mmCIF file of C-alpha atoms in Angstrom:
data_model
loop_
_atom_site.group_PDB
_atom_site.id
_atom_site.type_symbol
_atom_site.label_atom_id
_atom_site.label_comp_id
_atom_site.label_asym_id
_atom_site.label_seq_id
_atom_site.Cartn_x
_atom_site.Cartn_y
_atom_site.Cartn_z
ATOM 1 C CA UNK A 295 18.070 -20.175 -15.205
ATOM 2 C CA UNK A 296 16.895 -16.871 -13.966
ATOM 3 C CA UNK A 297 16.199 -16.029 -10.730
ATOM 4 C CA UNK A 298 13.457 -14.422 -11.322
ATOM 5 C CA UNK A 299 11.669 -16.931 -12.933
ATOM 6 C CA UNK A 300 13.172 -19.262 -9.852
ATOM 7 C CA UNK A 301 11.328 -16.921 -7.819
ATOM 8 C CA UNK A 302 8.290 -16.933 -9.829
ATOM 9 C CA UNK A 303 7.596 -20.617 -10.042
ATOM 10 C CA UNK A 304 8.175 -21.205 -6.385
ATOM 11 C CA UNK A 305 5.025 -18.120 -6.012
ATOM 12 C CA UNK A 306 3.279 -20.839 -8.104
ATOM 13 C CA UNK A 307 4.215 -24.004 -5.964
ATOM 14 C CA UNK A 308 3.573 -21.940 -3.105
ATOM 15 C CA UNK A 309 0.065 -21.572 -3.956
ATOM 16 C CA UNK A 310 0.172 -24.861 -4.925
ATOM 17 C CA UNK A 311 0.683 -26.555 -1.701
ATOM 18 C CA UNK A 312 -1.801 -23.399 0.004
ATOM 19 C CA UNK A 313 -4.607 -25.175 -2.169
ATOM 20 C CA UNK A 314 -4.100 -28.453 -1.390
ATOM 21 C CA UNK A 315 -3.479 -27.974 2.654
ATOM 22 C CA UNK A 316 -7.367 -26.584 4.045
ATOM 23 C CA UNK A 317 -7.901 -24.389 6.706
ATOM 24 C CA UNK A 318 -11.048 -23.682 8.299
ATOM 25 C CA UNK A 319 -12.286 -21.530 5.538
ATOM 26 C CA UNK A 320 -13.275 -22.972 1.751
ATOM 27 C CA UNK A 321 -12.709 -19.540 0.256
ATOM 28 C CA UNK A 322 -8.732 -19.434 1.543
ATOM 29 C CA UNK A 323 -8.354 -22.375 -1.156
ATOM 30 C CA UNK A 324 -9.565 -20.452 -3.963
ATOM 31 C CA UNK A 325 -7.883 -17.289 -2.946
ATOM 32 C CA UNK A 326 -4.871 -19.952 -3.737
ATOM 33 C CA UNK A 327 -6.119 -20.584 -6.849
ATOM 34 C CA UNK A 328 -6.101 -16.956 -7.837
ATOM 35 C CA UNK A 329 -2.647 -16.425 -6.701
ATOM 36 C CA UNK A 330 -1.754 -19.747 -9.129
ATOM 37 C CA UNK A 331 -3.308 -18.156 -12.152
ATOM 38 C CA UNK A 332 -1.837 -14.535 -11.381
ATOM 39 C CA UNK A 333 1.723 -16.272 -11.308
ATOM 40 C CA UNK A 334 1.029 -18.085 -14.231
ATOM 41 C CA UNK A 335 0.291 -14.276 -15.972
ATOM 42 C CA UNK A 336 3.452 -13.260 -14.849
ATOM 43 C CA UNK A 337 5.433 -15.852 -16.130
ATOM 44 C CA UNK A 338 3.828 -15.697 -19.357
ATOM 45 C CA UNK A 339 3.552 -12.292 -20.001
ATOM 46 C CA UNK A 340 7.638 -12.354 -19.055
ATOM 47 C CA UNK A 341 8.222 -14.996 -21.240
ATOM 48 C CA UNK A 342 6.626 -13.051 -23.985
ATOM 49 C CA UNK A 343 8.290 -9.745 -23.550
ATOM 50 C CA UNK A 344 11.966 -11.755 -23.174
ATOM 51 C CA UNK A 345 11.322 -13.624 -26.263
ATOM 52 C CA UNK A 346 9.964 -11.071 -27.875
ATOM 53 C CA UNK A 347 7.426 -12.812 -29.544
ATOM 54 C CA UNK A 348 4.591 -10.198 -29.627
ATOM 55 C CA UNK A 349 1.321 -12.920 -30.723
ATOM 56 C CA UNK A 350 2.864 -14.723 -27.461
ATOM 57 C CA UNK A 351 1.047 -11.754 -25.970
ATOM 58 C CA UNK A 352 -2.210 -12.783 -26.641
ATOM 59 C CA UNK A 353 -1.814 -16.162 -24.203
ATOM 60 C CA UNK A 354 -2.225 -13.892 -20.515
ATOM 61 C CA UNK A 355 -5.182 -12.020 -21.964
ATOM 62 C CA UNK A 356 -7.071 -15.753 -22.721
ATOM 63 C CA UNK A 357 -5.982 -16.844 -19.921
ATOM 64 C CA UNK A 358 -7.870 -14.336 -17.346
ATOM 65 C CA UNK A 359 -10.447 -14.445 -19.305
ATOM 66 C CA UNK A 360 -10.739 -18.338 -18.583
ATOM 67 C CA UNK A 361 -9.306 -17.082 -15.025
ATOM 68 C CA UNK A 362 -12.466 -14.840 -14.578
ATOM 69 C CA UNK A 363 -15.118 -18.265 -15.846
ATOM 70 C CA UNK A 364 -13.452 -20.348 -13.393
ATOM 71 C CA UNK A 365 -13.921 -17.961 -10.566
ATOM 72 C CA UNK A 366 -17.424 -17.241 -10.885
ATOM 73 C CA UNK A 367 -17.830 -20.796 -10.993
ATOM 74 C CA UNK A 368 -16.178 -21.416 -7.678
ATOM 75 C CA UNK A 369 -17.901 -18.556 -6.034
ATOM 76 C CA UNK A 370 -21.195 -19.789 -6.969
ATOM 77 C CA UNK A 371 -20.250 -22.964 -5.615
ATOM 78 C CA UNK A 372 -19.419 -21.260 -2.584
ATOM 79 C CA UNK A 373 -22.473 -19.385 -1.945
ATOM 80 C CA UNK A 374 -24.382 -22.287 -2.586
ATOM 81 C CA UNK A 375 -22.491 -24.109 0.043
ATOM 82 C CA UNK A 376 -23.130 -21.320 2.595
ATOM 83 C CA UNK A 377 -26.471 -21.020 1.614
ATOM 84 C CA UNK A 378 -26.728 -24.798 2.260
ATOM 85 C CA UNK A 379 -24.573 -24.758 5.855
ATOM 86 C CA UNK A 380 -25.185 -21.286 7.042
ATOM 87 C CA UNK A 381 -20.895 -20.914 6.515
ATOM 88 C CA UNK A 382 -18.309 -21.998 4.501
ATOM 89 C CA UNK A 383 -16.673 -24.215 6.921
ATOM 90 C CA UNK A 384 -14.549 -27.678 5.678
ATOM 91 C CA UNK A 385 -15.880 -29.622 8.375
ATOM 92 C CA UNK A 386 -19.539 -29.324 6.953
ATOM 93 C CA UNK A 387 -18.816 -31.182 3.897
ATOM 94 C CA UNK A 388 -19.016 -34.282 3.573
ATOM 95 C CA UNK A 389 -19.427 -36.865 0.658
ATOM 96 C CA UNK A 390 -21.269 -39.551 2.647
ATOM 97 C CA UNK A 391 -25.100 -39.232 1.882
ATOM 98 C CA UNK A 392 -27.384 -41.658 3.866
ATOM 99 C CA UNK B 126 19.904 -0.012 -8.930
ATOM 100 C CA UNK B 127 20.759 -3.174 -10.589
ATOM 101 C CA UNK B 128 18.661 -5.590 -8.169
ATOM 102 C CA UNK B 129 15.371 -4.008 -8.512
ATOM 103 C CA UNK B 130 13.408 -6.796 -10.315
ATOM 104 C CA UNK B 131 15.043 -9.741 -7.997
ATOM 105 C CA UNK B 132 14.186 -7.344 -5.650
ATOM 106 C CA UNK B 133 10.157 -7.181 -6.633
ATOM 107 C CA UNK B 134 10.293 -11.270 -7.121
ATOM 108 C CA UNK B 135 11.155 -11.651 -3.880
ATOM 109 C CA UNK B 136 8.432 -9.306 -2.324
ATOM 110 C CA UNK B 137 5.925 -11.468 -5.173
ATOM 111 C CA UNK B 138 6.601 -14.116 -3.273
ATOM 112 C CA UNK B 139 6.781 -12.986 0.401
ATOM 113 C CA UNK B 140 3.200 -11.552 -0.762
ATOM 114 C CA UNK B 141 2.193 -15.715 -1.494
ATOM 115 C CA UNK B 142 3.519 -16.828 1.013
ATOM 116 C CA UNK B 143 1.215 -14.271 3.157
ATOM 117 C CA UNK B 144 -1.931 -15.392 1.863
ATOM 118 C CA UNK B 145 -0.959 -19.301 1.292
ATOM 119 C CA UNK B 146 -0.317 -19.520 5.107
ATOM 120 C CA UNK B 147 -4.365 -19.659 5.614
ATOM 121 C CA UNK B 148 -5.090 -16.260 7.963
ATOM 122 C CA UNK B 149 -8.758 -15.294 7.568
ATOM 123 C CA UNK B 150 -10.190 -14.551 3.702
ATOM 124 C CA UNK B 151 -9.981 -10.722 4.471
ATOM 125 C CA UNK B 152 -6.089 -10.643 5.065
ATOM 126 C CA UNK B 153 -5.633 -13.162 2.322
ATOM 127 C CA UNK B 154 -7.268 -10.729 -0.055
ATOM 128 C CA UNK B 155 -5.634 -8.137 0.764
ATOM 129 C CA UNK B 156 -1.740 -10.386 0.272
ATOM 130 C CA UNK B 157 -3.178 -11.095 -3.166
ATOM 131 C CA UNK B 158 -3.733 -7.179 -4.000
ATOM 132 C CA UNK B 159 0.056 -6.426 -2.358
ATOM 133 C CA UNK B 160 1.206 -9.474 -4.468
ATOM 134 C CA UNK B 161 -0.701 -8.427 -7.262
ATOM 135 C CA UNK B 162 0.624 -4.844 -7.608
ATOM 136 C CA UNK B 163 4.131 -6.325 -7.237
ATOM 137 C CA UNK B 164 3.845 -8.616 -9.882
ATOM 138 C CA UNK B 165 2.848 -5.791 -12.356
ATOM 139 C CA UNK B 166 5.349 -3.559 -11.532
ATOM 140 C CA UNK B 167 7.459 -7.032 -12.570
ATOM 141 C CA UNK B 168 5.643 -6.581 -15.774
ATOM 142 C CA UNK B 169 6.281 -3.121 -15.766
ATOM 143 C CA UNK B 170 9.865 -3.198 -15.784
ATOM 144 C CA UNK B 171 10.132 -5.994 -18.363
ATOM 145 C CA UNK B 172 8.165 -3.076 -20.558
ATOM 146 C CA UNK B 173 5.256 -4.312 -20.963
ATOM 147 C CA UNK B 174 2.924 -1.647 -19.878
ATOM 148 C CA UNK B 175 -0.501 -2.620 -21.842
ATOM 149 C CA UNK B 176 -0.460 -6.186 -19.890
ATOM 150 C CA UNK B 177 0.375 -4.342 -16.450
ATOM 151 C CA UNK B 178 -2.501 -2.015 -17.409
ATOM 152 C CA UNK B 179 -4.349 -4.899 -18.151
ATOM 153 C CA UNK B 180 -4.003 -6.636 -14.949
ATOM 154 C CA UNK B 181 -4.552 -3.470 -12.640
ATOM 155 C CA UNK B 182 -8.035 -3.242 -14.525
ATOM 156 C CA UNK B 183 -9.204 -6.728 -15.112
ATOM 157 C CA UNK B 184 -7.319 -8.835 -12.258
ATOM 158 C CA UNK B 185 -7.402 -6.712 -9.196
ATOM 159 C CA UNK B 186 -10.419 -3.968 -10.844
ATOM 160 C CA UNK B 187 -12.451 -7.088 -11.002
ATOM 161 C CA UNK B 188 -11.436 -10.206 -9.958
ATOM 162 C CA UNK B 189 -10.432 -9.034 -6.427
ATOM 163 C CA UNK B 190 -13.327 -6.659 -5.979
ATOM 164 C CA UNK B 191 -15.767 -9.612 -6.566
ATOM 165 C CA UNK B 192 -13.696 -12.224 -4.100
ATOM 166 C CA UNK B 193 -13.848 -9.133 -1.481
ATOM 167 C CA UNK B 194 -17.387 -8.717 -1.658
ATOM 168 C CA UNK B 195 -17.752 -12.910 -1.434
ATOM 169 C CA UNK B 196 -14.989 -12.817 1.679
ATOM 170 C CA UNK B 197 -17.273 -10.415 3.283
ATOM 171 C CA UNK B 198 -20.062 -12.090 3.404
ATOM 172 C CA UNK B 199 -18.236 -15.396 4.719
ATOM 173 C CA UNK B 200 -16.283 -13.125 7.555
ATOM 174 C CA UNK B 201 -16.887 -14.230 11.080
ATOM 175 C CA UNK B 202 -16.884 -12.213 14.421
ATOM 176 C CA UNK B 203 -12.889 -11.746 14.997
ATOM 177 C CA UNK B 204 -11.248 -12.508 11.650
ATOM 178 C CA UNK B 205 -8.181 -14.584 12.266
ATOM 179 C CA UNK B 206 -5.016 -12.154 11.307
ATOM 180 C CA UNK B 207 -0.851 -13.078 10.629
ATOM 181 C CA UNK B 208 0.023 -12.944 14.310
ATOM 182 C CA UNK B 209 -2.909 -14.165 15.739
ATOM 183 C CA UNK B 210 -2.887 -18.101 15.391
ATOM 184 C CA UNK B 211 0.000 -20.104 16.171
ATOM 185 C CA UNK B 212 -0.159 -22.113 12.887
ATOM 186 C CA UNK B 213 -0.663 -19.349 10.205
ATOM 187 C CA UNK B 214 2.144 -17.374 12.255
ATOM 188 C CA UNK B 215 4.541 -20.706 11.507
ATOM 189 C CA UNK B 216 3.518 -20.991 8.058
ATOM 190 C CA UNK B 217 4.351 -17.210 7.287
ATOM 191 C CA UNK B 218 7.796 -17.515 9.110
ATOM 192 C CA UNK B 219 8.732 -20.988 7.816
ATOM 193 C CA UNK B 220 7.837 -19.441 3.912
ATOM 194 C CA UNK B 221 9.737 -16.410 4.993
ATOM 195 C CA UNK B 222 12.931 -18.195 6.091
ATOM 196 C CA UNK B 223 12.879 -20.411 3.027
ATOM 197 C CA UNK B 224 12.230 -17.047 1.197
ATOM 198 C CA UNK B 225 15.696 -16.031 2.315
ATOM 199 C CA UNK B 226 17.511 -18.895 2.153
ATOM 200 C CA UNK B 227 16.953 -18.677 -1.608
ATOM 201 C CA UNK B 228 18.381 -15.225 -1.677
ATOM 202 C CA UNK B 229 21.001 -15.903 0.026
ATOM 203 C CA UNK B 230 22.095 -19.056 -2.167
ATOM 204 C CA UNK B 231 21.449 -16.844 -5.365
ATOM 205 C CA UNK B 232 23.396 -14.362 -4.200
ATOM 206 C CA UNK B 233 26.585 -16.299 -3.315
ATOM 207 C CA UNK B 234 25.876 -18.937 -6.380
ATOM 208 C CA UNK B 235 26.020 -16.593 -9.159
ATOM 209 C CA UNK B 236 29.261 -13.882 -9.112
ATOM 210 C CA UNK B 237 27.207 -11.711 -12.007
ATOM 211 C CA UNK B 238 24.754 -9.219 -11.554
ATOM 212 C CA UNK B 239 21.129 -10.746 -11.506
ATOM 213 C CA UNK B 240 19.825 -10.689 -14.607
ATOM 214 C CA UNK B 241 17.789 -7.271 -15.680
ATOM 215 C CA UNK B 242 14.879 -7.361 -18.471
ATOM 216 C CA UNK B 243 16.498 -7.271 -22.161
ATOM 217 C CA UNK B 244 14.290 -4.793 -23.215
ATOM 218 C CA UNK B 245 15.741 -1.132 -23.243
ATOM 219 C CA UNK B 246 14.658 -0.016 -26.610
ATOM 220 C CA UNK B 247 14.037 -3.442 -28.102
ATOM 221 C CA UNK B 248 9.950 -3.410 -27.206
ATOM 222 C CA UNK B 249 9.334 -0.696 -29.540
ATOM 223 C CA UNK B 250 9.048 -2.210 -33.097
ATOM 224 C CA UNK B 251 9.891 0.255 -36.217
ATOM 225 C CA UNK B 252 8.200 -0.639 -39.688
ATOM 226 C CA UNK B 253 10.551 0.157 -42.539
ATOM 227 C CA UNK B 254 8.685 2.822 -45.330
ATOM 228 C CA UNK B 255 6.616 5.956 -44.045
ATOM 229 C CA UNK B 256 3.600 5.505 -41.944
ATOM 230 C CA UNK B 257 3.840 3.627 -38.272
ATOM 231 C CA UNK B 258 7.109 4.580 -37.054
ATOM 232 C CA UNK B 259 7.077 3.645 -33.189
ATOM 233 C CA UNK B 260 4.650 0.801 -31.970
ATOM 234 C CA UNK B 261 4.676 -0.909 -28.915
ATOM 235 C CA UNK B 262 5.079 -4.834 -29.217
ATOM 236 C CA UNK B 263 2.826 -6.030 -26.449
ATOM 237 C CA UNK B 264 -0.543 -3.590 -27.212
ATOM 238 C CA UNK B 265 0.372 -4.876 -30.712
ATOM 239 C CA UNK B 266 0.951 -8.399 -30.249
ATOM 240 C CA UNK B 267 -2.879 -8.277 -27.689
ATOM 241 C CA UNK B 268 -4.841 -6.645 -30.890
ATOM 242 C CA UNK B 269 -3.633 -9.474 -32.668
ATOM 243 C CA UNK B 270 -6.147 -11.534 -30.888
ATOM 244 C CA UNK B 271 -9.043 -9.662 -33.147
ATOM 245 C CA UNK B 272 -7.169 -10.739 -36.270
ATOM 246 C CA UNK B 273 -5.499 -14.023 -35.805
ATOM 247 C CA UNK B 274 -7.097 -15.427 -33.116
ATOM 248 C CA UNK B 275 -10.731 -14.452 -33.919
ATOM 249 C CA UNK B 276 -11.969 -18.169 -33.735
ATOM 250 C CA UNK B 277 -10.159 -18.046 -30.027
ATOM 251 C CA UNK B 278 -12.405 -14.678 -29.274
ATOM 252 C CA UNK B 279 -15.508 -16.557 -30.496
ATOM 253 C CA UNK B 280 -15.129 -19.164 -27.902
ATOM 254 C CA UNK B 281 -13.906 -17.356 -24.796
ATOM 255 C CA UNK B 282 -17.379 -14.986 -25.603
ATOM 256 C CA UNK B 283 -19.359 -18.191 -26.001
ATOM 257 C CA UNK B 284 -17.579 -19.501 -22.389
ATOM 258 C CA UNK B 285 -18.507 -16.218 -20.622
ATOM 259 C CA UNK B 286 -21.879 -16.767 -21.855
ATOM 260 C CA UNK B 287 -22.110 -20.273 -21.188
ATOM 261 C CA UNK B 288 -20.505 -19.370 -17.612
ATOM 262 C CA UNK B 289 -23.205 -16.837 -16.817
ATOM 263 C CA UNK B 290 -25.966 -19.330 -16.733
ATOM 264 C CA UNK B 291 -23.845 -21.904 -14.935
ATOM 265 C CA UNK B 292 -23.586 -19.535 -12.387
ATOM 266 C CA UNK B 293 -27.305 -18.777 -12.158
ATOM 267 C CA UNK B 294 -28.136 -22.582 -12.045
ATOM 268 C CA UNK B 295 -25.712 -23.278 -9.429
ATOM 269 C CA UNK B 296 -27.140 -20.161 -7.435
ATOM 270 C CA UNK B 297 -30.275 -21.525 -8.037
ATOM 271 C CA UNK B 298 -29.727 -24.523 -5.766
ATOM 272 C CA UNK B 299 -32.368 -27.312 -5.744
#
C-alpha cells in the first residue's frame, strides 16, 4: 500500500479521535469534522486520478456539497447553543431536564 | 525531487494533528487552511487541477470563511494557542512523534523510491477523428455530473434547499 494513502487515512483517524475527545470548546469538534471530510476529498479525488476513472470524479464534488449541508447544520446548532448559554462551552450541556 | 508528495502527506498530516490537539477555534482554523492548501497541492501533483481549483474556491473560499466568522464570535478574552496549555502542547508533540515514527519505518521498510503519481501525460485524454484533441480527464469526468448524474444534481439542489430552512428553524430557537 502507498504511503501516501497510509498517510492520508491516519489525517482521517486523526480527526477521528479529535472529534470524539472534547475540549472546552463545541466548535473544536466540528472543526474535526471538517478536517474528516477534507481527507476524505483527498483520498477520493486521488483514487480517481490513479485509477483513472474520470465519472469517479464526480464523487468529491457531491460530497462537499453534502459537506457544505452538514456544516450549516452544525453551525446553526451552535449558535443556537450560544444563544441559549451565552458560550459554547461542553460543560453547559446537559441531557438531564427536570 | 522524488519525495515531494510523501513529502506534502506528511505536512497534511502534521497540519491535523495541529488542529485535532484542541488549541482555541482561531488556531484550529487556521491548521485546517495550512492543511487544506497542502492537501491540494497533493491534488495538484496527482494532476488534477479542476478539483484543486475546486477546493481552493468552495472548501477554504467558503467553508472556512463561514467557520471563521462562527469562531469569532465564540472567541474568548486570551485565545488558548499551541504552546500555551500543557495538554494541547502534549497532544501536538505526541501526534508529531508518531508523525515521524511513521516516516522513519517507511523509509527503512520499503528499499524503492516512494511511489510518485502515475499521471505524466496519462490525464489528458485524446479522442480519435478531428475535433477535441486534448481534454483534461478530471474537468471532464466533473461535467459529467450534468449528464449522467442529473437525478444526483436534482437532489443535492433539493438538500441545499431543504438545508436553508433547517437552518432558519434551528436559528429560530423556541
Amino acid at each position: 500500500m502507498p504511503s501516501i494513502y497510509i498517510n492520508i487515512a491516519l489525517a482521517f483517524t486523526i480527526s477521528l479521535v479529535g472529534i470524539l475527545t472534547y475540549c472546552s470548546h463545541l466548535i473544536s469538534s466540528l472543526l474535526c469534522l471538517e478536517g474528516i471530510i477534507l481527507s476524505l476529498f483527498i483520498i477520493s479525488t486521488l483514487t480517481a486520478s490513479n485509477m483513472h476513472f474520470s465519472l469517479a470524479n464526480i464523487i468529491p464534488i457531491a460530497l462537499l456539497v453534502f459537506a457544505a449541508c452538514e456544516a450549516a447544520v452544525d453551525l446553526a446548532l451552535l449558535i443556537s447553543i450560544s444563544n441559549t448559554y451565552g458560550l459554547d462551552c461542553i460543560h453547559n450541556l446537559s441531557l438531564l431536564q427536570c | 525531487m522524488t519525495y515531494v508528495l510523501f513529502t506534502l502527506s506528511v505536512m497534511l498530516v502534521m497540519g491535523f494533528v495541529g488542529f485535532s490537539s484542541k488549541p482555541s477555534p482561531i488556531y484550529g482554523g487556521l491548521a485546517l487552511v495550512v492543511s487544506g492548501v497542502v492537501g491540494c497541492m497533493i491534488i495538484l501533483n496527482y494532476g488534477g487541477a479542476y478539483l484543486g481549483l475546486v477546493m481552493f474556491l468552495i472548501y477554504l473560499g467558503g467553508m472556512m470563511v463561514v467557520f471563521g466568522y462562527t469562531a469569532a464570535m465564540a472567541i474568548e478574552e486570551y485565545p488558548e494557542t499551541w504552546g500555551s496549555g500543557f495538554e494541547v502542547l502534549a497532544c501536538f508533540l505526541v501526534g508529531l512523534m508518531m508523525e515521524v515514527g511513521l516516516v522513519l519505518w517507511v523509509l527503512d521498510f520499503d528499499e524503492v523510491v516512494v511511489m510518485v503519481g502515475f499521471n505524466d501525460m496519462g490525464n489528458w485524454v485524446v479522442f480519435e477523428g478531428e475535433g477535441s484533441g486534448l481534454v483534461r480527464s478530471d474537468s471532464i469526468g466533473a461535467g459529467a455530473l450534468y449528464d449522467y448524474g442529473r437525478w444526483l444534481v436534482v437532489v443535492a439542489g433539493w438538500t441545499l434547499f431543504v438545508g436553508v430552512y433547517v437552518v432558519i428553524e434551528i436559528t429560530r430557537g423556541n
